[in-house]
Amino acid sequence: MSKKRNNPETIAIHGGDYRCDPATNAVAVPIYRTTSYQFNNTEHAANLFALKEFGNIYTRIMNPTNDVLEKRVAALEGGLACLTVSSGQTASTFAVLNVAQAGDNIVSSTDLYGGTVSLFTHTLSKLGVEIRYADPSNPENFEKLIDDKTRAFYGETLPNPYLRVFPIQEVSDIGRKYNIPLIMDNTAAPVICKPIEHGAAVVIHSLTKYIGGHGTAVAGSIVDSGNFDWTADPKRQPLFNEPDASYNNVIWGKAVPELTGANVPFAVRARVCLLRDLGSALAPDNAFAIIQGLETVALRMKQHCSNAEQVLNFLKKHKEVTKVIYSTEHNTQFADRAKKYLKGGNGPMIGIELKGGIEAGKKFIESLRMFYHVANIGDVRSLAIHPASTTHSQLNEKELAASGVTQSYVRLCIGIEHIDDIIEDLDQALNKSSKGNLKAVS
Ligand code: PLP
């Protein structure tokens, strides 16, 4: 693809090297429903396994449908390589396990999706990987938690429920002084933020959300920026500098640039070690579904964000609403970060707190007619949920407070329906929220 075509609208449709199916000339990306690929001869097979040649071996590790999606997502984020996996949760898990082993630690933002908090605090800690939490209001909090076992920093671009934009460049700059890569979860802000341009080394997505957009497939991705020197400090990144006994003692940080000509050991190691061993491959049918969504992501993000701005103005004036949480509605420091990192829109999500507190919040959700009451974000449809009793219900009081979920917080994901219909639905539900009690939302 021409280097000049660097616009997300075009990349989402044409990014990568797929023009048409080489066997049939089909323009739409075919679903390659195969587990295996015939080797040309024994030498070809041996070369593929030895990474002397790159090609298809087995669908747990690679698939041609997934490959098209991977190249497009890498191009959209401005990275060099991408790995797709079965879910966003797998993307977060692999991103951490690709740098950290038992005894190591990661310094993560406190502002995280609830499922990521559970993964980090409970499952990864049981595997011996410690997650240290830093409040991103001050980027220096990350520096204070580093020791010689710190392998990465981790943050979310536009984390809900706080909706405080993460200081990507500030934290990345600190990390680079210590050869620590920044992993960014950009799930809530594709197109409107490109974390790699601000120094992130790795960008993950739950493709289930805005990139897929239609709520029809669960998927995840991990993009390797190619901008991080994994060999600069061998003690800091042992998994990229010590011989890997599981793969003929290869040293990933050196071998991958030599074999591929590209500085993408992170993506290659995640594929040939973690996908090989842990599975969690993305089914090609789901890759196909995500490709359909990806084609319109730039258009949809514009509409999500412009609808959200109008909803914001409506909610700020509504008598039942006591607080509105939005990327630009914080103190100057966070509002300035929104200005610096978000381009072409300030995000699709809005939080609200209602005059009648938690009961009013529940009644409001149950009174919505067009909005869906679901756990998902990033659907074309408008969505609402009460996080404290659902998505964040497995967090304790301390974790809830750290992640910004109050008992009365209601999260709205503004869809791409007509703005008049969105506001009409919100208005009628808000007006009912303070009148009488309905049964509790489970
Ligand atoms: N990251 C963020 C920011 C999310 O919102 C989610 C899911 O809501 C995930 C990761 C996990 O993604 P998935 O549901 O695809 O596993």
mmCIF file of C-alpha atoms and ligand atoms in Angstrom, residues 87-90 92 113 116 156 160 185 187-188 204-209 218-220 375-377, ligand 1:
data_model
loop_
_atom_site.group_PDB
_atom_site.id
_atom_site.type_symbol
_atom_site.label_atom_id
_atom_site.label_comp_id
_atom_site.label_asym_id
_atom_site.label_seq_id
_atom_site.Cartn_x
_atom_site.Cartn_y
_atom_site.Cartn_z
ATOM 1 C CA SER A 87 -10.461 -12.006 22.934
ATOM 2 C CA GLY A 88 -9.338 -8.714 24.393
ATOM 3 C CA GLN A 89 -8.653 -10.532 27.663
ATOM 4 C CA THR A 90 -6.213 -12.821 25.858
ATOM 5 C CA SER A 92 -3.921 -8.260 27.772
ATOM 6 C CA TYR A 113 -11.377 -2.097 32.753
ATOM 7 C CA THR A 116 -8.229 -6.396 33.515
ATOM 8 C CA GLU A 156 -5.620 2.357 28.974
ATOM 9 C CA ASN A 160 -13.976 3.847 31.879
ATOM 10 C CA ASP A 185 -4.919 -0.757 25.711
ATOM 11 C CA THR A 187 -9.871 -0.386 22.952
ATOM 12 C CA ALA A 188 -12.017 2.704 23.578
ATOM 13 C CA ILE A 204 -3.628 -3.944 22.373
ATOM 14 C CA HIS A 205 -7.320 -3.918 21.528
ATOM 15 C CA SER A 206 -10.440 -5.743 22.430
ATOM 16 C CA LEU A 207 -11.539 -5.912 18.769
ATOM 17 C CA THR A 208 -14.908 -6.958 20.181
ATOM 18 C CA LYS A 209 -15.606 -3.259 20.770
ATOM 19 C CA VAL A 218 -15.226 -11.494 20.420
ATOM 20 C CA ALA A 219 -11.588 -10.905 19.405
ATOM 21 C CA GLY A 220 -8.346 -9.237 20.468
ATOM 22 C CA ALA A 375 -22.036 -5.333 29.508
ATOM 23 C CA ASN A 376 -20.445 -4.488 26.175
ATOM 24 C CA ILE A 377 -19.039 -1.201 24.943
HETATM 25 N N1 PLP B 1 -9.935 -3.960 27.479
HETATM 26 C C1 PLP B 1 -10.966 -3.101 27.627
HETATM 27 C C2 PLP B 1 -10.688 -1.647 27.747
HETATM 28 C C3 PLP B 1 -12.279 -3.571 27.649
HETATM 29 O O1 PLP B 1 -13.302 -2.711 27.782
HETATM 30 C C4 PLP B 1 -12.503 -4.972 27.522
HETATM 31 C C5 PLP B 1 -13.859 -5.522 27.582
HETATM 32 O O2 PLP B 1 -14.825 -4.843 27.903
HETATM 33 C C6 PLP B 1 -11.403 -5.811 27.390
HETATM 34 C C7 PLP B 1 -10.125 -5.277 27.372
HETATM 35 C C8 PLP B 1 -11.584 -7.304 27.258
HETATM 36 O O3 PLP B 1 -12.056 -7.580 25.972
HETATM 37 P P1 PLP B 1 -12.884 -8.883 25.567
HETATM 38 O O4 PLP B 1 -14.241 -8.726 26.133
HETATM 39 O O5 PLP B 1 -12.822 -8.882 24.076
HETATM 40 O O6 PLP B 1 -12.175 -10.059 26.150
#
